PDB file of C-alpha atoms in Angstrom:
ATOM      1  CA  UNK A  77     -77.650   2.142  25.996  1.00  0.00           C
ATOM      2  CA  UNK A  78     -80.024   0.467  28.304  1.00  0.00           C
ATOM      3  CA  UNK A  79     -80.620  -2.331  25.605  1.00  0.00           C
ATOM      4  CA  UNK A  80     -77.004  -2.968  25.853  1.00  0.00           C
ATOM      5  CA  UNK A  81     -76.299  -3.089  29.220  1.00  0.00           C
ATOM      6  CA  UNK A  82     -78.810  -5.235  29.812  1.00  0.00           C
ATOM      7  CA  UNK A  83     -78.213  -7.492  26.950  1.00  0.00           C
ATOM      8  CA  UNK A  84     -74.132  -7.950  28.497  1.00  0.00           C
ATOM      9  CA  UNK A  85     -76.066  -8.430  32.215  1.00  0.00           C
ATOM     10  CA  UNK A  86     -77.917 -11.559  30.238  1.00  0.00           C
ATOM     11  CA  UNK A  87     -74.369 -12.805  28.519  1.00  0.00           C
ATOM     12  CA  UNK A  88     -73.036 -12.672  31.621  1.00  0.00           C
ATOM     13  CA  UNK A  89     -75.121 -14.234  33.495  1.00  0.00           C
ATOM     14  CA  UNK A  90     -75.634 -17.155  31.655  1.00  0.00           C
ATOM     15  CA  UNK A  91     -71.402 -17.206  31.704  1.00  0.00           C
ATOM     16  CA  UNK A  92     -72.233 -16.979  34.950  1.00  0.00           C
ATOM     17  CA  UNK A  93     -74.164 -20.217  35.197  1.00  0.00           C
ATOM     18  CA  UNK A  94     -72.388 -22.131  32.630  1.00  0.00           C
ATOM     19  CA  UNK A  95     -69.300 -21.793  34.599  1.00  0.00           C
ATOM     20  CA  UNK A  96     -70.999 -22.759  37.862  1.00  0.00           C
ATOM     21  CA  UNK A  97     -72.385 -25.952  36.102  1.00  0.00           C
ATOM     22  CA  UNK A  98     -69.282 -27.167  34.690  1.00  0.00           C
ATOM     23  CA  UNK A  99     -67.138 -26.133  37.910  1.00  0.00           C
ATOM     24  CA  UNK A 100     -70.216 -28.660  39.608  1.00  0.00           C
ATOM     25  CA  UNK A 101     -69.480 -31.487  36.638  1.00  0.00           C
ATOM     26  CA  UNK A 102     -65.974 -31.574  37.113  1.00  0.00           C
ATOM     27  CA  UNK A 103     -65.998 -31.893  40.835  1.00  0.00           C
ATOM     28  CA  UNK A 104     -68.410 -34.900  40.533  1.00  0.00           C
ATOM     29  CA  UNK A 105     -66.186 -36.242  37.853  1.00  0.00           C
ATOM     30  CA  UNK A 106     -63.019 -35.932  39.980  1.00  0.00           C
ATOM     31  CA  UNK A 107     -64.438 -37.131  43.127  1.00  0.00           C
ATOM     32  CA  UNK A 108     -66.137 -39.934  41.068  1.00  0.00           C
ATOM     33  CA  UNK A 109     -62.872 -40.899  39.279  1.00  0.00           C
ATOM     34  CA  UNK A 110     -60.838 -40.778  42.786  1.00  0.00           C
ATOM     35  CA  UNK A 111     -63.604 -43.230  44.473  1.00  0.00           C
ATOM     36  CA  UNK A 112     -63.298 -45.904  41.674  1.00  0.00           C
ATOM     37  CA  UNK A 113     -59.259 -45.513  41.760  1.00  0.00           C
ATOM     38  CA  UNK A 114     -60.305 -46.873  45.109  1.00  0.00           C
ATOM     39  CA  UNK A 115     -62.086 -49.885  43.835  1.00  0.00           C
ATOM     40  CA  UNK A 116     -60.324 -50.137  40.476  1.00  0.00           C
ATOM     41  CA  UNK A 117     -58.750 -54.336  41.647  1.00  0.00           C
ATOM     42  CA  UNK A 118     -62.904 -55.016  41.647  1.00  0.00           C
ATOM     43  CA  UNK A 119     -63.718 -53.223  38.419  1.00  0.00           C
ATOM     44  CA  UNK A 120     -60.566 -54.676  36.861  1.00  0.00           C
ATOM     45  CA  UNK A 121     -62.274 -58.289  38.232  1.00  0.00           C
ATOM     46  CA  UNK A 122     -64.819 -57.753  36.584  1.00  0.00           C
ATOM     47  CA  UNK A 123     -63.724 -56.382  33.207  1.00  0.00           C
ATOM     48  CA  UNK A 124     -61.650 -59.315  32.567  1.00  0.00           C
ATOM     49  CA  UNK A 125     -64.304 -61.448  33.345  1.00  0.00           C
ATOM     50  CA  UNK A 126     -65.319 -61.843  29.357  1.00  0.00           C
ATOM     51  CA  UNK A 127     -61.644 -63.300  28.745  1.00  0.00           C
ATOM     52  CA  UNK A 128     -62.784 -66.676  30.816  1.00  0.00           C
ATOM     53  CA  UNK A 129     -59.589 -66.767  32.727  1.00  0.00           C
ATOM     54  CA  UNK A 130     -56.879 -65.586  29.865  1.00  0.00           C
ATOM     55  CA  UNK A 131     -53.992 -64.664  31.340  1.00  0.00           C
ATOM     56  CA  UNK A 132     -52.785 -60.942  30.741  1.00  0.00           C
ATOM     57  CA  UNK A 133     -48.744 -59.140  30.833  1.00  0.00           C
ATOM     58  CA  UNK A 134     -47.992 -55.428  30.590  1.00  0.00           C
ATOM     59  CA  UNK A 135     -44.952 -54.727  28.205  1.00  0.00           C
ATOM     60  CA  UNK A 136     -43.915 -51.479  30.276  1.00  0.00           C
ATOM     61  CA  UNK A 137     -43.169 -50.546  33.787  1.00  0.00           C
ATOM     62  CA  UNK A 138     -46.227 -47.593  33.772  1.00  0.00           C
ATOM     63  CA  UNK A 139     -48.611 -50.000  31.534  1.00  0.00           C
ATOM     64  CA  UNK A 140     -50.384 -50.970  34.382  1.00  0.00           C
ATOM     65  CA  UNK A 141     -50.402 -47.837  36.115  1.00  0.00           C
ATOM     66  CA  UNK A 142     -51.576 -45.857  33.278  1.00  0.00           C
ATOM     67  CA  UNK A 143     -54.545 -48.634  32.361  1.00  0.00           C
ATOM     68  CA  UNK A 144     -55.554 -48.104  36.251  1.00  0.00           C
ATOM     69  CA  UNK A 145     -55.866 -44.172  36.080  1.00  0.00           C
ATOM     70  CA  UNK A 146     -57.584 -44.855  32.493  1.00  0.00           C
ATOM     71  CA  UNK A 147     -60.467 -47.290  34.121  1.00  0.00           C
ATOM     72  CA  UNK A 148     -60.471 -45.242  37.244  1.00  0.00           C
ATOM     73  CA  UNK A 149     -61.416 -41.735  35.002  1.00  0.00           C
ATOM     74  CA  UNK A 150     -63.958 -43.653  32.448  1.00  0.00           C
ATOM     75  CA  UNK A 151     -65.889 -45.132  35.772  1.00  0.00           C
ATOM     76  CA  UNK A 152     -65.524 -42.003  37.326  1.00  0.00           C
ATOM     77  CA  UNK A 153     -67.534 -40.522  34.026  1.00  0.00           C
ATOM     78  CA  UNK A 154     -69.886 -43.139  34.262  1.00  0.00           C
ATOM     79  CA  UNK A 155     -70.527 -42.904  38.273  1.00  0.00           C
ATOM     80  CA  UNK A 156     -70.785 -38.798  37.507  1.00  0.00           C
ATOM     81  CA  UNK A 157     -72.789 -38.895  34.658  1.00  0.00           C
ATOM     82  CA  UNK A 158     -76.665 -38.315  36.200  1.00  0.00           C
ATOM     83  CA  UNK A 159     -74.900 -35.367  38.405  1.00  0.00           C
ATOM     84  CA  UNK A 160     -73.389 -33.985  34.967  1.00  0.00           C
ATOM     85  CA  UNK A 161     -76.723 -34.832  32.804  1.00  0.00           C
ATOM     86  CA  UNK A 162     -78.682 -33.135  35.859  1.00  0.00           C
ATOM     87  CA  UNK A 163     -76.194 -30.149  35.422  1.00  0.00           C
ATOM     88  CA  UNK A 164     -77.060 -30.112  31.614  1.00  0.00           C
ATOM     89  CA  UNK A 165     -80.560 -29.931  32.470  1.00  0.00           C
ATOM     90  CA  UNK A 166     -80.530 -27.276  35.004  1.00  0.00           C
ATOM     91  CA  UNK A 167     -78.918 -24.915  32.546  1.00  0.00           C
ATOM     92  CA  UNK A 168     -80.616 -25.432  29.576  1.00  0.00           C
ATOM     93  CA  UNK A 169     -84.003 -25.445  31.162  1.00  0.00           C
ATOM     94  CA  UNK A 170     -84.996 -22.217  31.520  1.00  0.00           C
ATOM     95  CA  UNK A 171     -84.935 -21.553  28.100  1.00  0.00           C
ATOM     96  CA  UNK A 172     -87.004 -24.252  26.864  1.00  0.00           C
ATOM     97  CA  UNK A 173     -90.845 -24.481  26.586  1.00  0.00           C
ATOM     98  CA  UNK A 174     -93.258 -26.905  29.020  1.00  0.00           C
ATOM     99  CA  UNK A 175     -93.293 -29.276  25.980  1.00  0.00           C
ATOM    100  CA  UNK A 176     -89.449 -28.872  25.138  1.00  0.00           C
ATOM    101  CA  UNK A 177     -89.034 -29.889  28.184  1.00  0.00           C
ATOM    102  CA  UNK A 178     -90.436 -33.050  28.222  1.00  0.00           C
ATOM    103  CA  UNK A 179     -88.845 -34.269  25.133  1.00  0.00           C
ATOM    104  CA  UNK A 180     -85.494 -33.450  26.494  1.00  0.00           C
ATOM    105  CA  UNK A 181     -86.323 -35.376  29.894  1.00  0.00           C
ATOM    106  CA  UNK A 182     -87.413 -38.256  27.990  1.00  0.00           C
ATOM    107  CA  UNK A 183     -83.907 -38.211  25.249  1.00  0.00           C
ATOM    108  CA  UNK A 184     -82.409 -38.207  28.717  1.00  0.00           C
ATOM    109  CA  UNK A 185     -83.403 -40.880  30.379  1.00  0.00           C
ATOM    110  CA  UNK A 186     -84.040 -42.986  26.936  1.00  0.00           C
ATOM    111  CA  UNK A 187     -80.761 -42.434  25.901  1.00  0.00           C
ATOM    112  CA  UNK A 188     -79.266 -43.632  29.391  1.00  0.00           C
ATOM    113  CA  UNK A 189     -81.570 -46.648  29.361  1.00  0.00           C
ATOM    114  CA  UNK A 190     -80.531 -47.143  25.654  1.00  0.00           C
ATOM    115  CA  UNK A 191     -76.996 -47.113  25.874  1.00  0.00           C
ATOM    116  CA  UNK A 192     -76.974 -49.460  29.534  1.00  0.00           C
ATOM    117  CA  UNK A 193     -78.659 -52.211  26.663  1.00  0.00           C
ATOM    118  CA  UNK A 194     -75.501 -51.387  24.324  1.00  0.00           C
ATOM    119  CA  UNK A 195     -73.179 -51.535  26.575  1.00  0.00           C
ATOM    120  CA  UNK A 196     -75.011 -55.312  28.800  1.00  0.00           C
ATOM    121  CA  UNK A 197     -75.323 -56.408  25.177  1.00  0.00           C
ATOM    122  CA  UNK A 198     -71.773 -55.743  24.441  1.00  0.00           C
ATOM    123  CA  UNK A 199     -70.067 -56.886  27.697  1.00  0.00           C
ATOM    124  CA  UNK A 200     -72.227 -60.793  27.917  1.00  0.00           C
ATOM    125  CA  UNK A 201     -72.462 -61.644  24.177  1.00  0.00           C
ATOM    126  CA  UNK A 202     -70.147 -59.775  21.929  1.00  0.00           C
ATOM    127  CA  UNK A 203     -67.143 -59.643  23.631  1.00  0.00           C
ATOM    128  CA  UNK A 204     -66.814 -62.788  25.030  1.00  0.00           C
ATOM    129  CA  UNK A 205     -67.591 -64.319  21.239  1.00  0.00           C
ATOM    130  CA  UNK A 206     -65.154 -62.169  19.798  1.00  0.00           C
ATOM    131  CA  UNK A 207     -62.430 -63.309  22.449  1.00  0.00           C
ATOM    132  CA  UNK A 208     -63.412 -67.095  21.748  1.00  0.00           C
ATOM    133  CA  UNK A 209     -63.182 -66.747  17.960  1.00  0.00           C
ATOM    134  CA  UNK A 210     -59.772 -65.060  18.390  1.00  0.00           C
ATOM    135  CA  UNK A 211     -58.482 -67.720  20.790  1.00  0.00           C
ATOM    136  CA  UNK A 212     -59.501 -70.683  19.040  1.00  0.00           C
ATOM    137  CA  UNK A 213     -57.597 -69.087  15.816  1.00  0.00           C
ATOM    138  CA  UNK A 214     -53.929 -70.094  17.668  1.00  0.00           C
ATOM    139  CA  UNK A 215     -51.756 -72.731  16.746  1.00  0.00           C
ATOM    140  CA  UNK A 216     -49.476 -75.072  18.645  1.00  0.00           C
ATOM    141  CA  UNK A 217     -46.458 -73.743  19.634  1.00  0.00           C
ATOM    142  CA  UNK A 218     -47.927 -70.336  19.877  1.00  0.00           C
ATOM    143  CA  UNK A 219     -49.934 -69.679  23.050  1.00  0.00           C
ATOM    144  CA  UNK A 220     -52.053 -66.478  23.115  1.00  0.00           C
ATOM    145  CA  UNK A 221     -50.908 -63.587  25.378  1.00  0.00           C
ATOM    146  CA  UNK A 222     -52.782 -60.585  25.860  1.00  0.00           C
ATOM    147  CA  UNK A 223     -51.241 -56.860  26.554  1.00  0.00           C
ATOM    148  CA  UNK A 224     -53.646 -55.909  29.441  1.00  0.00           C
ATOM    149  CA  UNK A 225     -53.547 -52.319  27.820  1.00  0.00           C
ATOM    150  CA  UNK A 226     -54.815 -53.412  24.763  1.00  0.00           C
ATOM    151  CA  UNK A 227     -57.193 -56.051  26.126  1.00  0.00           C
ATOM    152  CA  UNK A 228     -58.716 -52.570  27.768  1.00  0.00           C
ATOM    153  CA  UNK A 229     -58.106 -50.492  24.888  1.00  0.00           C
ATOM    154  CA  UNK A 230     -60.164 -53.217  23.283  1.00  0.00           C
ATOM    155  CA  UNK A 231     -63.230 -53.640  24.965  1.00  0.00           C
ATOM    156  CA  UNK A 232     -63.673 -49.963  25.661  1.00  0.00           C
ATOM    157  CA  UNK A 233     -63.724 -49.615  21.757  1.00  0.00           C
ATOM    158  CA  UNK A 234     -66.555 -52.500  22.044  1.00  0.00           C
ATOM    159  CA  UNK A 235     -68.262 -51.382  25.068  1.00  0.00           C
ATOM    160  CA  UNK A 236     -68.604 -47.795  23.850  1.00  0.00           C
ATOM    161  CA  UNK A 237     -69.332 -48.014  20.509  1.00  0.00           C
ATOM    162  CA  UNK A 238     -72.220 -50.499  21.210  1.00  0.00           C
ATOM    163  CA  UNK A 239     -73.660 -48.373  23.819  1.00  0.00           C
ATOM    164  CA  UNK A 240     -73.737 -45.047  21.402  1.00  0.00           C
ATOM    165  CA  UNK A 241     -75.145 -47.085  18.297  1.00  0.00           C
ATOM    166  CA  UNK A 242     -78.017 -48.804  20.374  1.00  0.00           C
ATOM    167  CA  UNK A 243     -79.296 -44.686  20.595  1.00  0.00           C
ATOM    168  CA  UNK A 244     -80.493 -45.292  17.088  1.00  0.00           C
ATOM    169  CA  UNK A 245     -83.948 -46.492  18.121  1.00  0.00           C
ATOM    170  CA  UNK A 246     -84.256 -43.383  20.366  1.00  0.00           C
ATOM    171  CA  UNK A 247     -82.768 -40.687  17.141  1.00  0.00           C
ATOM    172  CA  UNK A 248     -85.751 -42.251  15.071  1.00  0.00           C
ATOM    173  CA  UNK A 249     -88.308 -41.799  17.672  1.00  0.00           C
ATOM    174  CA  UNK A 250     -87.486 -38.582  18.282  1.00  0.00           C
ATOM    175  CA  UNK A 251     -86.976 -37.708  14.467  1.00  0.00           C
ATOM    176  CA  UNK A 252     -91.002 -39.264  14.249  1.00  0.00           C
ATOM    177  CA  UNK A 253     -92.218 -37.300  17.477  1.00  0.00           C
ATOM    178  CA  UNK A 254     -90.877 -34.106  16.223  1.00  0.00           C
ATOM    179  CA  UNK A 255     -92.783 -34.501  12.671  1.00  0.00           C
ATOM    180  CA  UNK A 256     -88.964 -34.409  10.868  1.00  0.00           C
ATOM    181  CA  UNK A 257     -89.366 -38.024   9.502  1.00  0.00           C
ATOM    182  CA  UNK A 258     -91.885 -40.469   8.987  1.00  0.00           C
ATOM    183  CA  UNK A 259     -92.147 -44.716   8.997  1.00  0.00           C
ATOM    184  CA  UNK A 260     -92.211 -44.336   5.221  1.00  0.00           C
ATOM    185  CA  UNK A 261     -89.209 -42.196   4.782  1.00  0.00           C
ATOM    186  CA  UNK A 262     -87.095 -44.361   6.863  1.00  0.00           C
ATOM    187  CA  UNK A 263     -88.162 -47.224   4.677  1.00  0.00           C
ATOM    188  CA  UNK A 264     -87.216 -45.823   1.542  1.00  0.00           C
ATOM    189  CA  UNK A 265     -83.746 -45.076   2.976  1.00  0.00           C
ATOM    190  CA  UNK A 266     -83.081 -48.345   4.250  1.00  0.00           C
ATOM    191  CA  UNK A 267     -80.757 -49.772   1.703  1.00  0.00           C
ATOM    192  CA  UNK A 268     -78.594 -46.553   2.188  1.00  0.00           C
ATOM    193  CA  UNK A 269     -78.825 -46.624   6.030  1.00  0.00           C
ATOM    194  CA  UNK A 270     -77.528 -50.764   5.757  1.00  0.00           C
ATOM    195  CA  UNK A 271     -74.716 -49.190   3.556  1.00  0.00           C
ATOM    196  CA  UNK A 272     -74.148 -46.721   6.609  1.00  0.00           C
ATOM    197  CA  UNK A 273     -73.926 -48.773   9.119  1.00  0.00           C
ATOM    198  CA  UNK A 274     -71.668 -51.240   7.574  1.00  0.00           C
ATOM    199  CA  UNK A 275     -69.657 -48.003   6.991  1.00  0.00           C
ATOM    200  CA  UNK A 276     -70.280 -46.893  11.003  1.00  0.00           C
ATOM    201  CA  UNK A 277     -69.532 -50.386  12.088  1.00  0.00           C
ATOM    202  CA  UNK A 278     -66.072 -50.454  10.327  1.00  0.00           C
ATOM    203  CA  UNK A 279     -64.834 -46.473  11.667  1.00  0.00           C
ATOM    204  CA  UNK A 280     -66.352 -47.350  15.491  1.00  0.00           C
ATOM    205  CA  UNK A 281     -64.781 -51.264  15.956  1.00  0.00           C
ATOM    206  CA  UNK A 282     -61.421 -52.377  16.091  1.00  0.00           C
ATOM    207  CA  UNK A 283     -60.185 -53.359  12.546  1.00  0.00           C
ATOM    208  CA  UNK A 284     -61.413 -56.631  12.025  1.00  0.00           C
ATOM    209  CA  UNK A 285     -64.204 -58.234  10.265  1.00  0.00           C
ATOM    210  CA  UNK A 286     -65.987 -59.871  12.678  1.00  0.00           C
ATOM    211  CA  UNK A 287     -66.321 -57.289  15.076  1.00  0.00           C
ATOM    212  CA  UNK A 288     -67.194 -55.162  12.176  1.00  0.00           C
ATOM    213  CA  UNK A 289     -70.288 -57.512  11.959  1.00  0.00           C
ATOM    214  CA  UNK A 290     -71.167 -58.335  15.455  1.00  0.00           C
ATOM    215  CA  UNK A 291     -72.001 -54.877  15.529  1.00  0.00           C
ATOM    216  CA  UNK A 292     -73.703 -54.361  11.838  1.00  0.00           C
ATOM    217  CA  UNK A 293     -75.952 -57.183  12.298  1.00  0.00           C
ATOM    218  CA  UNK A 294     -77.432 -55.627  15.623  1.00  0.00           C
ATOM    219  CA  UNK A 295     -77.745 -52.156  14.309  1.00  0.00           C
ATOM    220  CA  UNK A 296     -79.675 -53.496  11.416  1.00  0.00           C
ATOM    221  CA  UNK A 297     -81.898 -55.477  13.481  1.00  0.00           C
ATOM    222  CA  UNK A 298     -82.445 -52.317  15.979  1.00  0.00           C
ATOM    223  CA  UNK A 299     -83.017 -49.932  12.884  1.00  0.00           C
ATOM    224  CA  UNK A 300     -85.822 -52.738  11.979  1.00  0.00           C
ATOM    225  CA  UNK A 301     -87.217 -52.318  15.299  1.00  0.00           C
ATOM    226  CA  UNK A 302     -87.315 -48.243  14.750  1.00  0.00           C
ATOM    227  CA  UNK A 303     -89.074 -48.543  12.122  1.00  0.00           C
ATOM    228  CA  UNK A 304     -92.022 -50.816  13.843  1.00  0.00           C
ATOM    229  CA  UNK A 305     -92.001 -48.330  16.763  1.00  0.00           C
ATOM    230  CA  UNK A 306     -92.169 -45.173  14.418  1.00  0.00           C
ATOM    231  CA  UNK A 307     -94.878 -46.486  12.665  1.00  0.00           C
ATOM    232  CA  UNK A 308     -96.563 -46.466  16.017  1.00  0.00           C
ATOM    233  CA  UNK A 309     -95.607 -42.988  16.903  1.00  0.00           C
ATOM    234  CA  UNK A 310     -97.116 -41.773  13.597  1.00  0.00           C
ATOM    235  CA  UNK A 311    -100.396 -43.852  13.694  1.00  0.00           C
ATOM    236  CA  UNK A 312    -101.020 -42.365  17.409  1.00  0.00           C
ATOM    237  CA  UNK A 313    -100.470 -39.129  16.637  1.00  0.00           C
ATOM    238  CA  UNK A 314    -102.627 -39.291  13.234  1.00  0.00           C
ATOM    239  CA  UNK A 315    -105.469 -40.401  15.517  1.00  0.00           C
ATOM    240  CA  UNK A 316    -104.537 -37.503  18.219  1.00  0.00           C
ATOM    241  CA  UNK A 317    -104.378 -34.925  15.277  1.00  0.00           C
TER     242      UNK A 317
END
């Protein structure tokens, strides 16, 4: 009876905590969303920046309104997210090892750094191609007009699906720290993983071919890069072991 009071004193307690730490994330995620509402003319300054001086419309009275309180709540994610990855870590924490630990500070702050590149790399080179290409496709008589929703509907598509596939490099380093994959299985996979990024490329863009390969060609050239960095991995830990 005492095993099973204590085990529903454990249960509840980590309830207990879980509920704290999310009550803690969606504070910072409110507050954070309600300060950029605040600031949302100079973020939406700077998101059309890639259009090179397009002009936009809104086709609805609460278009505009409704893209604001959409910017406003993805910046407020993104100005939240160390208090709500620091929340992550303080619960899961205790039940990891010394070593655990480390790995899970360093997917942490690898995958942050890694998905900042995606997102830089997105925002300077792919967009503002894409925009170009799209542009220069008009003909006369028919002058290009751009839905602001969909302009933001669009790059947020771009933005975010560049910043989660650049984590590739960090999923193969951690595959090759943990001793689940090596250099050589990834390179015997690597016509199938082309095939699946094509494939990843085409559900994560907008549906058209060239953004479809702005975004394969990349991947391919950071899974390339995985590889070189995995063989490292393996190499210094052969000479640790």
């Amino acid at each position: 009876m005492m095993a099973d009071n204590d085990l529903r004193l454990t249960i509840v307690e980590h309830l207990g905590e879980l509920r704290k730490r999310l009550i803690i994330a969606a504070i910072a995620i409110i507050a954070g969303s309600l300060a950029s509402y605040n600031y949302v003319d100079k973020i939406i300054e700077i998101l059309v920046r890639p259009a090179d001086g397009l002009e936009f419309i809104y086709l609805s009275p609460p278009e505009l309104f409704i893209s604001y309180i959409k910017i406003s709540l993805v910046v407020g994610i993104v100005v939240s997210a160390p208090i709500v990855l620091f929340q992550i870590w303080m619960f899961i924490r205790p039940g990891l090892k010394e070593k655990e630990q480390r790995y899970v500070l360093f997917a942490m702050f690898m995958g942050i750094v890694f998905l900042v590149m995606g997102v830089v790399f997105a925002y300077f080179i792919i967009i503002p191609m894409t925009i170009q290409f799209f542009v220069k496709m008009t003909v006369n008589g028919i002058e290009p007009l751009f839905s602001f929703a969909n302009y933001i509907s669009y790059i947020s598509s771009i933005l975010i699906s560049f910043g989660v596939v650049f984590e590739l490099p960090l999923i193969v380093i951690l595959l090759t720290q943990l001793g689940l994959a090596t250099p050589a299985t990834f390179k015997k996979h690597r016509k199938m993983v082309i095939l699946g990024i094509f494939v990843v490329s085409a559900i994560l863009t907008p549906p058209d071919v060239v953004s479809q390969s702005m975004m394969a060609l990349p991947m391919i050239v950071l899974y390339e890069f995985s590889i070189v960095i995995a063989n490292m991995i393996y190499k210094r830990k052969k000479i640790d072991a």
